[in-house]
Amino acid sequence: MENENKTENTQAPTPREEAQATIIEAIRHRLERTLEEIAAWNADTFPTASQAGQLMKLEEELREYSEAEQADKDKELADVVIVCAGLRRWSSFIGQHMLAMVLAGANASQVNLLLDLIDDKMAKNRARVWKQDGEGKYHHEEKPANANGEDVPA
């Protein structure tokens, strides 16, 4: 009987907390949609890719990230996430675990920035011509670059 007389001490979320929850949910949906789109693009663009080849590509991208200058770290991290998203084709534990590690501790603003970088990189990737190497990894064909280091349209 004593428990029945106690009232639960819960407070309704503040408007700020509700707004933050809405923002976080929108970013979560954007992230999930982006990862699904990349996985579909990966399957369409690299139909003969294998999980082993994608794991080798992930290792390559992780190496580039670890060796990058601080100013380029975020762009290289976007490449890592793109490869991890492609690994979703095979329900890769490694790909899923790497995504979780990348996102661990990131706030909504950081995830949103990363998604912007991923969107920019995917626009470039979709416009590229890709070739498979002898190890099963894909690489884009090199194009001439302008003075800013950007690919020159063909």
Short mmCIF file of C-alpha atoms in Angstrom, two decimals:
data_model
loop_
_atom_site.label_atom_id
_atom_site.label_comp_id
_atom_site.label_asym_id
_atom_site.label_seq_id
_atom_site.Cartn_x
_atom_site.Cartn_y
_atom_site.Cartn_z
CA MET A 1 0.00 0.00 0.00
CA GLU A 2 2.82 2.33 0.75
CA ASN A 3 4.01 2.25 -2.89
CA GLU A 4 0.59 3.32 -4.11
CA ASN A 5 0.80 6.58 -2.19
CA LYS A 6 4.16 7.55 -3.66
CA THR A 7 4.06 9.68 -6.76
CA GLU A 8 6.71 9.28 -9.40
CA ASN A 9 8.99 12.29 -9.58
CA THR A 10 9.20 12.72 -13.35
CA GLN A 11 9.13 16.04 -15.08
CA ALA A 12 8.02 16.76 -18.58
CA PRO A 13 10.87 17.65 -20.91
CA THR A 14 11.57 21.33 -21.31
CA PRO A 15 10.98 22.95 -24.71
CA ARG A 16 14.75 23.03 -25.20
CA GLU A 17 15.06 19.29 -24.45
CA GLU A 18 12.20 18.57 -26.85
CA ALA A 19 13.90 20.66 -29.56
CA GLN A 20 17.21 18.86 -29.01
CA ALA A 21 15.48 15.48 -29.20
CA THR A 22 13.82 16.52 -32.47
CA ILE A 23 17.16 17.61 -33.93
CA ILE A 24 18.88 14.41 -32.85
CA GLU A 25 16.10 12.31 -34.36
CA ALA A 26 16.31 14.23 -37.66
CA ILE A 27 20.08 13.70 -37.81
CA ARG A 28 19.64 10.00 -36.96
CA HIS A 29 17.20 9.68 -39.88
CA ARG A 30 19.57 11.58 -42.18
CA LEU A 31 22.44 9.31 -41.14
CA GLU A 32 20.44 6.13 -41.72
CA ARG A 33 19.15 7.36 -45.10
CA THR A 34 22.69 8.33 -46.16
CA LEU A 35 24.12 4.95 -45.16
CA GLU A 36 21.34 3.11 -47.03
CA GLU A 37 21.88 5.24 -50.15
CA ILE A 38 25.62 4.58 -50.07
CA ALA A 39 25.08 0.83 -49.66
CA ALA A 40 22.74 0.83 -52.68
CA TRP A 41 25.19 2.93 -54.73
CA ASN A 42 27.99 0.57 -53.70
CA ALA A 43 26.04 -2.47 -54.92
CA ASP A 44 25.16 -0.78 -58.22
CA THR A 45 28.61 0.69 -58.86
CA PHE A 46 30.68 -2.28 -57.68
CA PRO A 47 28.59 -5.34 -58.61
CA THR A 48 31.56 -7.71 -58.48
CA ALA A 49 32.93 -6.37 -55.20
CA SER A 50 33.45 -8.82 -52.38
CA GLN A 51 33.40 -8.35 -48.65
CA ALA A 52 37.12 -9.18 -48.57
CA GLY A 53 37.84 -6.49 -51.17
CA GLN A 54 35.81 -3.94 -49.23
CA LEU A 55 37.62 -4.82 -46.02
CA MET A 56 40.94 -4.22 -47.80
CA LYS A 57 39.53 -0.87 -48.99
CA LEU A 58 38.55 -0.05 -45.40
CA GLU A 59 42.10 -0.76 -44.26
CA GLU A 60 43.41 1.53 -47.02
CA GLU A 61 41.04 4.34 -45.99
CA LEU A 62 41.89 3.91 -42.29
CA ARG A 63 45.57 4.18 -43.15
CA GLU A 64 44.94 7.38 -45.15
CA TYR A 65 42.95 8.77 -42.21
CA SER A 66 45.71 7.96 -39.71
CA GLU A 67 48.38 9.54 -41.93
CA ALA A 68 46.35 12.65 -42.87
CA GLU A 69 47.26 16.13 -41.73
CA GLN A 70 44.90 17.44 -39.06
CA ALA A 71 43.18 19.76 -41.57
CA ASP A 72 42.24 16.73 -43.72
CA LYS A 73 41.16 14.34 -40.96
CA ASP A 74 37.42 15.02 -41.30
CA LYS A 75 37.45 14.46 -45.08
CA GLU A 76 39.37 11.22 -44.62
CA LEU A 77 36.93 10.14 -41.93
CA ALA A 78 34.11 10.68 -44.42
CA ASP A 79 35.87 8.18 -46.73
CA VAL A 80 36.05 5.66 -43.89
CA VAL A 81 32.31 6.02 -43.24
CA ILE A 82 31.55 5.61 -46.96
CA VAL A 83 33.43 2.30 -47.07
CA CYS A 84 31.73 1.16 -43.84
CA ALA A 85 28.36 1.98 -45.38
CA GLY A 86 29.28 -0.12 -48.41
CA LEU A 87 30.09 -3.02 -46.09
CA ARG A 88 26.43 -3.05 -45.05
CA ARG A 89 25.83 -5.13 -48.19
CA TRP A 90 27.34 -8.07 -46.35
CA SER A 91 26.13 -7.19 -42.83
CA SER A 92 29.80 -6.86 -41.92
CA PHE A 93 30.44 -6.78 -38.18
CA ILE A 94 33.67 -4.88 -38.81
CA GLY A 95 31.86 -2.22 -40.84
CA GLN A 96 29.12 -1.86 -38.23
CA HIS A 97 31.64 -1.72 -35.39
CA MET A 98 33.77 0.89 -37.17
CA LEU A 99 30.69 3.07 -37.76
CA ALA A 100 29.79 2.80 -34.08
CA MET A 101 33.34 3.79 -33.10
CA VAL A 102 33.31 6.78 -35.47
CA LEU A 103 30.02 8.02 -34.08
CA ALA A 104 30.72 7.27 -30.41
CA GLY A 105 30.85 10.47 -28.45
CA ALA A 106 30.06 12.66 -31.44
CA ASN A 107 27.48 15.35 -30.81
CA ALA A 108 24.70 16.23 -33.24
CA SER A 109 26.69 19.09 -34.77
CA GLN A 110 29.71 16.86 -35.42
CA VAL A 111 27.58 14.14 -37.02
CA ASN A 112 25.84 16.74 -39.17
CA LEU A 113 29.21 18.12 -40.33
CA LEU A 114 30.42 14.60 -41.12
CA LEU A 115 27.24 13.96 -43.13
CA ASP A 116 27.84 17.17 -45.11
CA LEU A 117 31.37 15.97 -45.94
CA ILE A 118 30.01 12.55 -46.90
CA ASP A 119 27.43 14.16 -49.19
CA ASP A 120 30.16 16.25 -50.86
CA LYS A 121 32.39 13.20 -51.34
CA MET A 122 29.54 11.05 -52.64
CA ALA A 123 28.68 13.68 -55.26
CA LYS A 124 32.26 13.31 -56.52
CA ASN A 125 32.20 9.51 -56.23
CA ARG A 126 28.99 9.24 -58.25
CA ALA A 127 30.58 11.23 -61.08
CA ARG A 128 33.76 9.12 -61.18
CA VAL A 129 34.70 6.14 -63.31
CA TRP A 130 35.77 3.18 -61.18
CA LYS A 131 38.07 0.25 -61.98
CA GLN A 132 38.66 -2.89 -59.97
CA ASP A 133 42.28 -3.76 -59.19
CA GLY A 134 43.77 -7.24 -58.95
CA GLU A 135 43.12 -7.43 -55.19
CA GLY A 136 39.38 -6.81 -55.50
CA LYS A 137 39.45 -3.15 -54.46
CA TYR A 138 38.01 -0.41 -56.62
CA HIS A 139 39.77 2.87 -57.36
CA HIS A 140 38.58 5.83 -59.38
CA GLU A 141 40.40 6.72 -62.56
CA GLU A 142 42.59 9.74 -62.11
CA LYS A 143 41.50 12.84 -63.97
CA PRO A 144 43.49 15.98 -64.61
CA ALA A 145 43.14 18.44 -61.74
CA ASN A 146 42.79 22.21 -61.83
CA ALA A 147 44.91 24.62 -59.77
CA ASN A 148 42.73 23.89 -56.69
CA GLY A 149 43.35 20.13 -56.95
CA GLU A 150 39.76 19.48 -58.06
CA ASP A 151 38.92 17.03 -60.84
CA VAL A 152 38.45 18.70 -64.21
CA PRO A 153 35.17 17.60 -65.86
CA ALA A 154 35.66 15.47 -68.96
#
